[in-house]
Amino acid sequence: MQATQQALAAARTSPVGERNRYARCIAASKRIRWDIDKDVIRNRRFDFSKKFLPDGLSRVNELTFLGEADKRLLSQIQGRSYANIFGLVERFIAAKVMEVSRDHWLGDQTALEALVRFTDEELKHQELFRRIEAMTAEGMPAGYVFTPTPNGVAAAVLSKSTWAVLALTLHIELFTQEHYRESIEPDGELSELYKDVFFYHWREESQHAILDELEWVREDANLSPDARDRGVTELIELVGAVDGILQAQSAADARYFSAVCERKLSADERQSVEALVLKAYRWQYIVSGLQQSRFGAVLTSLITPAQYERIGKALEPLMRSFTAH
Ligand SMILES: [Fe+2]
Ligand SMILES: [Fe+2]
């Protein structure tokens, strides 16, 4: 953690160090660049006899009354929403990255190129996730609903300060990588195509998280203490807004599951499914990222202990059921 803080401090005071980091992101982006059809999909279809999201993310094993087929179905429904939620957040991420690139238009052309590539990759990812939605729809019963709209969410998120939006973005792009490395990659029982989608996505996200951090720290250096304090408040509001989306989508996904699963569920069981899906989504999109050491290290290097405590208090209700993990 101290090494990260020292590196951050060095990046802030050393334009050469920053340029090198932008240049390394460009080099990595060129080296790993992939194509949706040629590299990821390769004329394949999803194998619906296999899970999509791994148990560590879907938490389906906590529902002990479900048989294997229904656990698999619930993992596929969550996996479908997982892809849709990435497509959703990438709308505001691409717009914000284009916006902050303005500061480099007539300045550091290496930084500008890195951010242009970042935006281009997020546009490609959105196309990939639209394709995944269409392909999962082909193999699943009718009735699935994805409740939020990319532009509606983007309008709400982008009404907040750049500091808060970049904080949320770094958080998302770090947990994307952690989910792949810790849960998706090691699971040998997942649909191969589903696994590949997040393998290729992960490879490009690694550069994005580095750029988020550079841009967030750069934005932070220009803020007054009052503006930063407002940023902290807005970050808390954004996490609350994410939770609102998760509440709606988990309810929709639990309803869909209850309507199409094999087992006839009792009212109590339906409630358990709904509670489990909300818990899984809070883990996936909020808690796993906040527990990421790099996010905590950057955040604590930018804010005061009192602001850190304010964030901790505000998010405590969301974190509570996960403190045992
Ligand atoms: Fe992405
Ligand atoms: Fe990204």
XYZ file of N, CA, C and O in Angstrom, residues 156-282:
508
model
N -27.885 10.484 -15.482
C -27.854 10.670 -14.021
C -26.410 10.687 -13.515
O -26.027 11.551 -12.714
N -25.596 9.756 -13.983
C -24.208 9.665 -13.500
C -23.424 10.905 -13.925
O -22.701 11.510 -13.127
N -23.576 11.303 -15.192
C -22.764 12.412 -15.712
C -23.207 13.767 -15.160
O -22.544 14.777 -15.396
N -24.314 13.793 -14.406
C -24.698 15.052 -13.750
C -23.836 15.290 -12.505
O -23.847 16.359 -11.927
N -23.067 14.283 -12.097
C -22.175 14.419 -10.930
C -20.809 14.920 -11.385
O -20.489 14.901 -12.573
N -19.983 15.303 -10.402
C -18.667 15.860 -10.744
C -17.757 14.795 -11.354
O -17.906 13.593 -11.093
N -16.787 15.269 -12.151
C -15.824 14.355 -12.776
C -15.084 13.533 -11.722
O -14.834 12.338 -11.911
N -14.732 14.151 -10.599
C -14.025 13.445 -9.522
C -14.822 12.202 -9.100
O -14.280 11.093 -8.993
N -16.122 12.388 -8.876
C -16.960 11.276 -8.399
C -17.147 10.221 -9.491
O -17.119 9.020 -9.217
N -17.318 10.664 -10.733
C -17.541 9.707 -11.830
C -16.276 8.879 -12.075
O -16.344 7.668 -12.298
N -15.099 9.532 -12.013
C -13.856 8.779 -12.214
C -13.606 7.805 -11.060
O -13.069 6.712 -11.271
N -14.009 8.185 -9.860
C -13.881 7.265 -8.720
C -14.734 6.020 -8.962
O -14.263 4.882 -8.828
N -15.988 6.227 -9.357
C -16.885 5.090 -9.623
C -16.334 4.235 -10.773
O -16.380 3.002 -10.727
N -15.778 4.904 -11.780
C -15.248 4.199 -12.950
C -14.044 3.327 -12.575
O -13.961 2.164 -12.986
N -13.137 3.881 -11.791
C -11.979 3.075 -11.360
C -12.456 1.853 -10.571
O -11.983 0.737 -10.784
N -13.416 2.089 -9.688
C -13.971 0.995 -8.890
C -14.511 -0.114 -9.804
O -14.185 -1.296 -9.641
N -15.272 0.262 -10.825
C -15.858 -0.725 -11.739
C -14.749 -1.466 -12.508
O -14.772 -2.692 -12.637
N -13.772 -0.706 -13.002
C -12.785 -1.341 -13.879
C -11.798 -2.196 -13.088
O -11.168 -3.087 -13.652
N -11.694 -1.954 -11.789
C -10.880 -2.844 -10.955
C -11.635 -4.131 -10.626
O -11.071 -5.223 -10.678
N -12.942 -4.004 -10.307
C -13.640 -5.250 -9.934
C -13.847 -6.149 -11.154
O -13.897 -7.372 -11.022
N -13.951 -5.550 -12.345
C -14.041 -6.353 -13.574
C -12.863 -7.320 -13.643
O -13.014 -8.504 -13.959
N -11.683 -6.785 -13.364
C -10.470 -7.615 -13.448
C -10.440 -8.657 -12.347
O -10.084 -9.801 -12.573
N -10.825 -8.218 -11.136
C -10.798 -9.147 -10.006
C -11.768 -10.313 -10.233
O -11.442 -11.463 -9.974
N -12.973 -9.990 -10.746
C -13.951 -11.064 -10.994
C -13.382 -12.095 -11.968
O -13.564 -13.291 -11.793
N -12.725 -11.592 -13.019
C -12.188 -12.541 -13.999
C -11.102 -13.411 -13.361
O -11.153 -14.631 -13.426
N -10.135 -12.747 -12.734
C -8.985 -13.492 -12.197
C -9.372 -14.438 -11.070
O -8.946 -15.580 -11.001
N -10.224 -13.950 -10.149
C -10.525 -14.721 -8.931
C -11.630 -15.755 -9.126
O -11.642 -16.778 -8.451
N -12.599 -15.460 -9.993
C -13.779 -16.332 -10.053
C -14.029 -16.955 -11.419
O -14.354 -18.144 -11.505
N -13.923 -16.180 -12.491
C -14.305 -16.703 -13.811
C -13.207 -17.608 -14.359
O -13.461 -18.743 -14.766
N -11.980 -17.134 -14.362
C -10.864 -17.892 -14.946
C -10.684 -19.264 -14.300
O -10.522 -20.264 -14.999
N -10.708 -19.363 -12.948
C -10.437 -20.681 -12.342
C -11.587 -21.686 -12.462
O -11.395 -22.853 -12.125
N -12.789 -21.272 -12.907
C -13.942 -22.175 -12.926
C -13.984 -22.957 -14.244
O -14.212 -22.379 -15.315
N -13.763 -24.269 -14.175
C -13.716 -25.104 -15.371
C -15.081 -25.544 -15.876
O -15.181 -26.277 -16.850
N -16.161 -25.124 -15.190
C -17.494 -25.620 -15.566
C -18.347 -24.586 -16.286
O -19.549 -24.767 -16.441
N -17.745 -23.496 -16.707
C -18.544 -22.435 -17.339
C -18.631 -22.638 -18.849
O -17.767 -23.285 -19.452
N -19.660 -22.053 -19.448
C -19.746 -22.004 -20.917
C -18.447 -21.393 -21.434
O -18.008 -20.346 -20.958
N -17.822 -22.086 -22.405
C -16.523 -21.609 -22.903
C -16.624 -20.243 -23.553
O -15.744 -19.396 -23.397
N -17.701 -20.023 -24.292
C -17.865 -18.722 -24.954
C -18.056 -17.623 -23.906
O -17.457 -16.547 -24.006
N -18.876 -17.920 -22.890
C -19.095 -16.901 -21.850
C -17.764 -16.537 -21.181
O -17.450 -15.370 -20.957
N -16.973 -17.556 -20.901
C -15.685 -17.345 -20.261
C -14.760 -16.516 -21.163
O -14.068 -15.610 -20.701
N -14.777 -16.822 -22.445
C -13.930 -16.080 -23.392
C -14.319 -14.601 -23.479
O -13.457 -13.737 -23.598
N -15.624 -14.334 -23.436
C -16.073 -12.932 -23.492
C -15.387 -12.136 -22.382
O -14.841 -11.047 -22.610
N -15.357 -12.709 -21.188
C -14.791 -11.950 -20.061
C -13.270 -12.070 -19.980
O -12.626 -11.223 -19.366
N -12.716 -13.059 -20.664
C -11.258 -13.106 -20.802
C -10.796 -11.935 -21.675
O -9.920 -11.157 -21.280
N -11.405 -11.779 -22.830
C -10.991 -10.694 -23.729
C -11.325 -9.332 -23.123
O -10.550 -8.387 -23.231
N -12.477 -9.243 -22.476
C -12.843 -7.977 -21.847
C -11.819 -7.597 -20.778
O -11.325 -6.477 -20.738
N -11.468 -8.544 -19.944
C -10.484 -8.320 -18.864
C -9.164 -7.776 -19.424
O -8.562 -6.875 -18.866
N -8.718 -8.335 -20.544
C -7.411 -7.926 -21.079
C -7.398 -6.440 -21.431
O -6.390 -5.773 -21.230
N -8.495 -5.922 -21.959
C -8.486 -4.484 -22.277
C -8.775 -3.627 -21.053
O -8.321 -2.486 -20.966
N -9.521 -4.190 -20.098
C -9.841 -3.407 -18.893
C -8.599 -3.108 -18.044
O -8.570 -2.136 -17.294
N -7.569 -3.949 -18.143
C -6.371 -3.715 -17.328
C -5.771 -2.345 -17.619
O -5.346 -1.639 -16.705
N -5.758 -1.964 -18.895
C -5.232 -0.637 -19.251
C -6.184 0.459 -18.781
O -5.754 1.523 -18.349
N -7.474 0.193 -18.868
C -8.451 1.222 -18.501
C -8.285 1.640 -17.044
O -8.367 2.819 -16.710
N -8.069 0.656 -16.176
C -7.963 0.987 -14.745
C -6.747 1.876 -14.480
O -6.806 2.785 -13.647
N -5.667 1.641 -15.211
C -4.468 2.492 -15.039
C -4.782 3.922 -15.478
O -4.432 4.900 -14.803
N -5.500 4.039 -16.591
C -5.842 5.377 -17.106
C -6.853 6.076 -16.202
O -6.754 7.287 -15.971
N -7.811 5.323 -15.666
C -8.774 5.923 -14.710
C -8.030 6.550 -13.546
O -8.348 7.663 -13.105
N -7.053 5.800 -13.045
C -6.310 6.268 -11.872
C -5.524 7.545 -12.210
O -5.542 8.517 -11.456
N -4.857 7.538 -13.362
C -4.088 8.722 -13.773
C -5.001 9.937 -13.913
O -4.678 11.038 -13.456
N -6.160 9.727 -14.538
C -7.063 10.867 -14.775
C -7.745 11.323 -13.486
O -7.992 12.508 -13.292
N -8.038 10.382 -12.616
C -8.686 10.741 -11.339
C -7.711 11.562 -10.486
O -8.083 12.609 -9.938
N -6.467 11.106 -10.410
C -5.445 11.823 -9.629
C -5.188 13.207 -10.243
O -5.037 14.203 -9.529
N -5.180 13.278 -11.563
C -4.976 14.566 -12.253
C -6.137 15.515 -11.953
O -5.943 16.694 -11.643
N -7.359 15.008 -12.026
C -8.538 15.820 -11.711
C -8.489 16.285 -10.252
O -8.764 17.441 -9.939
N -8.098 15.371 -9.379
C -8.054 15.680 -7.947
C -7.095 16.837 -7.656
O -7.382 17.690 -6.806
N -5.978 16.866 -8.371
C -4.958 17.896 -8.116
C -5.493 19.299 -8.412
O -4.966 20.287 -7.896
N -6.546 19.386 -9.228
C -7.107 20.705 -9.588
C -8.253 21.134 -8.682
O -8.827 22.200 -8.885
N -8.614 20.313 -7.706
C -9.817 20.620 -6.907
C -9.487 21.341 -5.609
O -8.461 21.079 -4.976
N -10.381 22.227 -5.210
C -10.289 22.845 -3.875
C -10.782 21.815 -2.861
O -11.511 20.886 -3.219
N -10.415 21.983 -1.580
C -10.923 21.042 -0.560
C -12.450 20.955 -0.549
O -13.011 19.865 -0.395
N -13.132 22.098 -0.776
C -14.609 22.082 -0.786
C -15.150 21.258 -1.954
O -16.102 20.491 -1.802
N -14.528 21.446 -3.117
C -14.994 20.712 -4.302
C -14.764 19.210 -4.110
O -15.599 18.379 -4.492
N -13.618 18.862 -3.514
C -13.339 17.442 -3.263
C -14.353 16.873 -2.278
O -14.822 15.746 -2.419
N -14.704 17.657 -1.275
C -15.680 17.190 -0.285
C -17.041 16.943 -0.948
O -17.724 15.979 -0.625
N -17.396 17.817 -1.891
C -18.642 17.584 -2.656
C -18.498 16.311 -3.493
O -19.453 15.549 -3.658
N -17.294 16.075 -4.012
C -17.037 14.846 -4.778
C -17.277 13.605 -3.926
O -17.854 12.624 -4.394
N -16.852 13.677 -2.675
C -17.050 12.546 -1.747
C -18.549 12.295 -1.566
O -19.029 11.156 -1.633
N -19.308 13.386 -1.357
C -20.764 13.256 -1.192
C -21.382 12.630 -2.445
O -22.234 11.733 -2.366
N -20.916 13.094 -3.608
C -21.487 12.579 -4.863
C -21.095 11.115 -5.117
O -21.879 10.364 -5.698
N -19.899 10.738 -4.694
C -19.511 9.327 -4.832
C -20.460 8.446 -4.008
O -20.919 7.398 -4.474
N -20.768 8.901 -2.795
C -21.721 8.158 -1.955
C -23.087 8.088 -2.664
O -23.735 7.038 -2.702
N -23.501 9.212 -3.266
C -24.797 9.229 -3.981
C -24.767 8.276 -5.182
O -25.756 7.592 -5.462
N -23.635 8.228 -5.870
C -23.537 7.336 -7.036
C -23.629 5.866 -6.623
O -24.295 5.070 -7.287
N -22.964 5.524 -5.522
C -23.051 4.130 -5.057
C -24.503 3.822 -4.668
O -25.027 2.734 -4.960
N -25.186 4.794 -4.071
C -26.608 4.624 -3.736
C -27.450 4.424 -4.999
O -28.372 3.600 -5.023
N -27.111 5.164 -6.059
C -27.850 5.034 -7.324
C -27.597 3.655 -7.943
O -28.515 3.027 -8.487
N -26.346 3.183 -7.854
C -26.032 1.838 -8.347
C -26.892 0.825 -7.583
O -27.492 -0.081 -8.164
N -26.997 1.007 -6.283
C -27.786 0.071 -5.486
C -29.262 0.090 -5.905
O -29.916 -0.951 -5.913
N -29.769 1.276 -6.263
C -31.152 1.367 -6.748
C -31.352 0.529 -8.009
O -32.352 -0.185 -8.160
N -30.367 0.612 -8.918
C -30.422 -0.186 -10.153
C -30.391 -1.674 -9.812
O -31.140 -2.483 -10.367
N -29.540 -2.036 -8.860
C -29.408 -3.454 -8.486
C -30.681 -3.982 -7.830
O -31.062 -5.135 -8.050
N -31.335 -3.132 -7.043
C -32.592 -3.572 -6.415
C -33.637 -3.882 -7.482
O -34.327 -4.899 -7.425
N -33.742 -2.985 -8.472
C -34.750 -3.189 -9.532
C -34.405 -4.417 -10.379
O -35.279 -5.246 -10.676
N -33.126 -4.550 -10.767
C -32.765 -5.655 -11.662
C -32.797 -7.002 -10.940
O -33.186 -8.015 -11.522
N -32.401 -7.020 -9.680
C -32.447 -8.296 -8.958
C -33.895 -8.758 -8.797
O -34.189 -9.952 -8.933
N -34.811 -7.793 -8.571
C -36.233 -8.162 -8.457
C -36.736 -8.699 -9.798
O -37.449 -9.715 -9.852
N -36.348 -8.043 -10.903
C -36.786 -8.490 -12.238
C -36.226 -9.880 -12.543
O -36.942 -10.750 -13.060
N -34.944 -10.087 -12.216
C -34.321 -11.385 -12.527
C -34.897 -12.503 -11.656
O -35.067 -13.638 -12.120
N -35.196 -12.192 -10.398
C -35.787 -13.211 -9.517
C -37.194 -13.577 -9.993
O -37.577 -14.751 -9.988
N -37.940 -12.564 -10.452
C -39.296 -12.827 -10.983
C -39.240 -13.711 -12.226
O -39.990 -14.664 -12.372
N -38.327 -13.372 -13.114
C -38.155 -14.156 -14.354
C -37.768 -15.598 -14.010
O -38.339 -16.551 -14.528
N -36.792 -15.745 -13.100
C -36.360 -17.091 -12.703
C -37.540 -17.891 -12.142
O -37.772 -19.034 -12.525
N -38.297 -17.260 -11.232
C -39.411 -17.972 -10.586
C -40.450 -18.410 -11.614
O -41.096 -19.444 -11.452
N -40.592 -17.627 -12.689
C -41.590 -17.959 -13.718
C -41.129 -19.101 -14.620
O -41.953 -19.840 -15.149
N -39.816 -19.239 -14.832
C -39.353 -20.221 -15.836
C -38.581 -21.412 -15.260
O -38.218 -22.319 -15.999
N -38.324 -21.425 -13.942
C -37.521 -22.522 -13.384
C -38.329 -23.824 -13.320
O -39.547 -23.805 -13.440
N -37.621 -24.947 -13.135
C -38.264 -26.265 -13.106
C -39.138 -26.451 -11.879
O -40.250 -26.937 -11.951
N -38.577 -26.087 -10.715
C -39.265 -26.316 -9.451
C -40.416 -25.315 -9.285
O -40.276 -24.154 -9.651
N -41.537 -25.783 -8.741
C -42.609 -24.853 -8.406
C -42.264 -24.261 -7.046
O -42.224 -24.958 -6.041
N -41.968 -22.964 -7.030
C -41.465 -22.350 -5.793
C -42.598 -21.898 -4.886
O -43.612 -21.365 -5.359
N -42.411 -22.092 -3.585
C -43.361 -21.557 -2.610
C -43.108 -20.057 -2.472
O -42.077 -19.543 -2.947
N -44.017 -19.360 -1.806
C -43.845 -17.905 -1.619
C -42.549 -17.624 -0.852
O -41.813 -16.688 -1.181
N -42.248 -18.454 0.153
C -41.017 -18.270 0.930
C -39.787 -18.468 0.065
O -38.801 -17.734 0.171
N -39.849 -19.505 -0.780
C -38.705 -19.775 -1.653
C -38.504 -18.641 -2.658
O -37.373 -18.249 -2.954
N -39.602 -18.122 -3.176
C -39.481 -16.986 -4.120
C -38.796 -15.810 -3.438
O -37.958 -15.135 -4.017
N -39.185 -15.589 -2.188
C -38.559 -14.487 -1.429
C -37.066 -14.733 -1.213
O -36.256 -13.810 -1.291
N -36.731 -15.996 -0.930
C -35.311 -16.338 -0.728
C -34.517 -16.095 -2.009
O -33.382 -15.632 -1.970
N -35.112 -16.444 -3.152
C -34.425 -16.224 -4.433
C -34.181 -14.728 -4.630
O -33.078 -14.292 -4.969
N -35.204 -13.930 -4.374
C -35.070 -12.481 -4.585
C -33.983 -11.892 -3.673
O -33.152 -11.095 -4.110
N -33.975 -12.339 -2.413
C -32.966 -11.835 -1.463
C -31.569 -12.272 -1.891
O -30.607 -11.496 -1.808
N -31.470 -13.504 -2.372
C -30.146 -14.025 -2.789
C -29.620 -13.259 -3.996
O -28.438 -12.901 -4.058
N -30.499 -12.981 -4.958
C -30.032 -12.298 -6.178
C -29.592 -10.869 -5.831
O -28.554 -10.400 -6.313
N -30.339 -10.196 -4.958
C -29.910 -8.848 -4.552
C -28.562 -8.905 -3.829
O -27.664 -8.091 -4.087
N -28.414 -9.887 -2.958
C -27.143 -10.031 -2.244
C -26.000 -10.295 -3.229
O -24.917 -9.694 -3.124
N -26.249 -11.170 -4.196
C -25.206 -11.477 -5.203
C -24.850 -10.223 -5.996
O -23.677 -9.960 -6.263
N -25.850 -9.438 -6.373
C -25.571 -8.241 -7.186
C -24.826 -7.183 -6.368
O -23.960 -6.491 -6.885
N -25.195 -7.050 -5.106
C -24.451 -6.095 -4.260
C -22.996 -6.542 -4.127
O -22.094 -5.707 -4.114
